C-alpha positions as YAML, in Angstrom:
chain: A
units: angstrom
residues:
- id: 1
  name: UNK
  ca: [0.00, 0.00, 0.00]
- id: 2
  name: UNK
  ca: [1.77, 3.44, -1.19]
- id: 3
  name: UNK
  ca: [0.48, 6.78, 0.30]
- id: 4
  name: UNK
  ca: [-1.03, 9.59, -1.81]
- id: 5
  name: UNK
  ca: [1.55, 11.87, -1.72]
- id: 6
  name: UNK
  ca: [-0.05, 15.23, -1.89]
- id: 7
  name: UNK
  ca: [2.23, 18.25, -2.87]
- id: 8
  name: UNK
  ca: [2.66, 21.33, -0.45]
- id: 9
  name: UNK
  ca: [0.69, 24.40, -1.36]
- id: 10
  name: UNK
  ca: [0.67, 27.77, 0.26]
- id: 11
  name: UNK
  ca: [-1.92, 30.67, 0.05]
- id: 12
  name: UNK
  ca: [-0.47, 33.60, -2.62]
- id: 13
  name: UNK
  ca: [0.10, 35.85, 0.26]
- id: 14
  name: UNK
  ca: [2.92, 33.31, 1.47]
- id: 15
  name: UNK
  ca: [4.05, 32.50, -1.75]
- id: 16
  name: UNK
  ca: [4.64, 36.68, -2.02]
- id: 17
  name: UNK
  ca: [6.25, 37.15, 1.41]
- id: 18
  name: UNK
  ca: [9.07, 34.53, 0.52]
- id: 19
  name: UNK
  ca: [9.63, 35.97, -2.81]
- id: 20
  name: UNK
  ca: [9.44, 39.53, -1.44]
- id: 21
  name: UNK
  ca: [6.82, 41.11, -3.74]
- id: 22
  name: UNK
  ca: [3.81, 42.87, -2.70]
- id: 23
  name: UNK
  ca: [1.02, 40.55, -3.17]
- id: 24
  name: UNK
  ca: [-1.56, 43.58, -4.48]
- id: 25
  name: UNK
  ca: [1.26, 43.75, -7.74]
- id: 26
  name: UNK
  ca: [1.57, 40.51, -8.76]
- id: 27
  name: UNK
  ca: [-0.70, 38.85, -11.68]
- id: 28
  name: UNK
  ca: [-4.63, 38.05, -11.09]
- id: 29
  name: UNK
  ca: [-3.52, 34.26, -11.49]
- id: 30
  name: UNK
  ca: [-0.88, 34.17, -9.11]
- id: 31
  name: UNK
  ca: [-3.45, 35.99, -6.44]
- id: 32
  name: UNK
  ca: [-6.14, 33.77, -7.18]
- id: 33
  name: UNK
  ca: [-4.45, 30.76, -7.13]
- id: 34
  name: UNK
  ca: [-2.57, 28.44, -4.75]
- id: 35
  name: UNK
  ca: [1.07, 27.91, -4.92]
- id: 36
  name: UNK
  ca: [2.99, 24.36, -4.78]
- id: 37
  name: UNK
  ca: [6.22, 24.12, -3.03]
- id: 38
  name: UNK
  ca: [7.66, 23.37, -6.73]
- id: 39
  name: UNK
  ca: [6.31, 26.22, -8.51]
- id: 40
  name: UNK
  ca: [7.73, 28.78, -5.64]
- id: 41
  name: UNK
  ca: [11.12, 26.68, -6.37]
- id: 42
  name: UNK
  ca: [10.30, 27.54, -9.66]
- id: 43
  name: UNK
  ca: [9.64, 30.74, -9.09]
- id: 44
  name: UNK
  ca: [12.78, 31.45, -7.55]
- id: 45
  name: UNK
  ca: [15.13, 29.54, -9.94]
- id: 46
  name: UNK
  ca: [13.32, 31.07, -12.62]
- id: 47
  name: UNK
  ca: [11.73, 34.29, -12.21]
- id: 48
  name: UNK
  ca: [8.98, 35.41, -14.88]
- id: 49
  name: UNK
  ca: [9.42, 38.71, -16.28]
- id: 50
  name: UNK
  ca: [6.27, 40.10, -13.98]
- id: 51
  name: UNK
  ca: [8.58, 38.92, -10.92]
- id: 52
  name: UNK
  ca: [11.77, 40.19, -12.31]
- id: 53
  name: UNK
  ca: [10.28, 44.02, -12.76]
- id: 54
  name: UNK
  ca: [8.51, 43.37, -9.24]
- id: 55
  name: UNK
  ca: [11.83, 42.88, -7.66]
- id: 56
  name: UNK
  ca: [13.83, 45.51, -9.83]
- id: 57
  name: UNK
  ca: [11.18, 48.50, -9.53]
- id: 58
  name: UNK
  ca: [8.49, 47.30, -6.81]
- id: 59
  name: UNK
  ca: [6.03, 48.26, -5.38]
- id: 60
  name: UNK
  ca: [7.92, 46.56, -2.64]
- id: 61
  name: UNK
  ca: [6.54, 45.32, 0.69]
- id: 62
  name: UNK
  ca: [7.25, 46.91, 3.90]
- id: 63
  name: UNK
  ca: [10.21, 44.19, 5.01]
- id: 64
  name: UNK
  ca: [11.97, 45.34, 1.54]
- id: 65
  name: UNK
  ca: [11.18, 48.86, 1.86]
- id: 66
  name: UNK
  ca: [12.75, 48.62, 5.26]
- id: 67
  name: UNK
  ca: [15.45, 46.76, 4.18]
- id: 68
  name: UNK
  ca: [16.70, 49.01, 1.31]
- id: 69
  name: UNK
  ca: [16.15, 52.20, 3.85]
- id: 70
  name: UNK
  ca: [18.53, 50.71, 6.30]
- id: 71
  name: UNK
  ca: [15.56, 50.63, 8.95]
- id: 72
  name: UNK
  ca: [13.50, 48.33, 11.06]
- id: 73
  name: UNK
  ca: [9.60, 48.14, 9.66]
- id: 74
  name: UNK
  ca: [9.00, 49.58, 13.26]
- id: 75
  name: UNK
  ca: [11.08, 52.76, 12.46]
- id: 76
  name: UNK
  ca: [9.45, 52.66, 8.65]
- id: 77
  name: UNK
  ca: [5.95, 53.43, 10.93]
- id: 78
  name: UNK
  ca: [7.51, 55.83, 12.79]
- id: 79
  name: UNK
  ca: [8.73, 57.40, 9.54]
- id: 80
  name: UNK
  ca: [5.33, 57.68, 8.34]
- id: 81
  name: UNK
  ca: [5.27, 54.63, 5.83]
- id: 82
  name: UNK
  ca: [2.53, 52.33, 5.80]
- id: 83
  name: UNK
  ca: [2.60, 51.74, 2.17]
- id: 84
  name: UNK
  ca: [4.66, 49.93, -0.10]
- id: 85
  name: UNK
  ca: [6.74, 52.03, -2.22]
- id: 86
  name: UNK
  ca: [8.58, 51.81, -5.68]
- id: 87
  name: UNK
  ca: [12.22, 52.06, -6.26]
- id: 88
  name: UNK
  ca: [11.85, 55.10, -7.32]
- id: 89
  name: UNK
  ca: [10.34, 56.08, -4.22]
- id: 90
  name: UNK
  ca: [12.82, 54.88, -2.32]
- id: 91
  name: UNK
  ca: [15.45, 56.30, -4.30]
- id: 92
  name: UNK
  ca: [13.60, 59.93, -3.75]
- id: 93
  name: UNK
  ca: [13.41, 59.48, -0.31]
- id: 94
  name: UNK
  ca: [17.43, 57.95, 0.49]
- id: 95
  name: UNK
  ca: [17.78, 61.34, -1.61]
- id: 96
  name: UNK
  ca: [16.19, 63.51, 0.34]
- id: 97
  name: UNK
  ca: [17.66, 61.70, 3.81]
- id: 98
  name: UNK
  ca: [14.62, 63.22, 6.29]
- id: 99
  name: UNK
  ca: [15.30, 63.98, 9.80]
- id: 100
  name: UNK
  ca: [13.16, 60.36, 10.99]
- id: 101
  name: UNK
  ca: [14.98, 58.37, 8.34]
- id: 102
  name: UNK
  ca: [18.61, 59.17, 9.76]
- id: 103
  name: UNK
  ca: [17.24, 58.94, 13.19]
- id: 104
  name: UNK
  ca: [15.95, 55.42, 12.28]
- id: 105
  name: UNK
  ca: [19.64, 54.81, 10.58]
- id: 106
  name: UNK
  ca: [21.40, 55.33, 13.77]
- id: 107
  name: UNK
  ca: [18.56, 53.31, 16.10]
- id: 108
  name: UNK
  ca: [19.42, 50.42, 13.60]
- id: 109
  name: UNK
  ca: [22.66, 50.63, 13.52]
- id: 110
  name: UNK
  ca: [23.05, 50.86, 17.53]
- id: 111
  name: UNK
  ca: [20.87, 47.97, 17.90]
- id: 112
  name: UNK
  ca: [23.18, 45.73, 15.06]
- id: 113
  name: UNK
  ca: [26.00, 46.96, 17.61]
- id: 114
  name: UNK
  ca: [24.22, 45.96, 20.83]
- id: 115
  name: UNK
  ca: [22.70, 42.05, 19.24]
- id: 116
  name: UNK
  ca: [26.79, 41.54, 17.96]
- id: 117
  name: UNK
  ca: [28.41, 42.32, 21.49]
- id: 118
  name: UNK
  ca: [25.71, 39.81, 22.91]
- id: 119
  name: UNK
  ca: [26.56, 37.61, 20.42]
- id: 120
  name: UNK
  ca: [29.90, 37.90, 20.94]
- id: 121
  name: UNK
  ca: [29.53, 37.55, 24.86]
- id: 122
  name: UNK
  ca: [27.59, 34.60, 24.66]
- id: 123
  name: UNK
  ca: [30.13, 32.77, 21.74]
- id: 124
  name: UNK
  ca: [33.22, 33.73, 24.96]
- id: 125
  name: UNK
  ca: [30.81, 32.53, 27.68]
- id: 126
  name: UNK
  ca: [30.66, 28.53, 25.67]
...
């Protein structure tokens, strides 16, 4: 007796987190649909032109946004970002370096100091 082996899906909104693309921008299909752990392999290996330009000019989601910015998604909030933005947009606004966005720089960076010295005090301490 074999088991049905039954492949592993994932709603679109998961499938879009690990690719990191805003769901809202990606194709009707790909929304409406379920994705198989092979097609997100796929996906990745792969990339369609639709995820290509997603990942190149965005919208982005707020992880990426955050990410490009140099900030926690917590500091994008602060910042006044809720949305995702383009490249462009974040382009403009690295450009234009607002007070909140180097304030946000310097929390970041401060708190990558502080979680390496822990680190590196635990890796003595074993």
């Amino acid at each position: 007796m074999t088991a049905q082996h039954t492949p592993q899906t994932m709603k679109p909104a998961t499938a879009a987190k690990k690719l990191g693309v805003h769901l809202p921008a990606t194709p009707a299909e790909f929304q409406e649909g379920v994705v198989s752990r092979t097609e997100l392999n796929a996906l990745q290996t792969d990339p369609p032109a639709w995820l290509r330009e997603l990942r190149k000019n965005g919208p982005h989601p707020r992880p990426v946004v955050a990410s490009k910015l140099g900030v926690s998604i917590s500091g994008l909030a602060r910042g006044g970002v809720t949305d995702a933005l383009t490249t462009e947009q974040i382009d403009a606004l690295k450009e234009e370096n607002p007070e909140w966005l180097q304030k946000e720089r310097a929390t970041q960076a401060e708190a990558r100091k502080e979680a390496t010295r822990i680190k590196e005090k635990n890796a003595a301490r074993d």
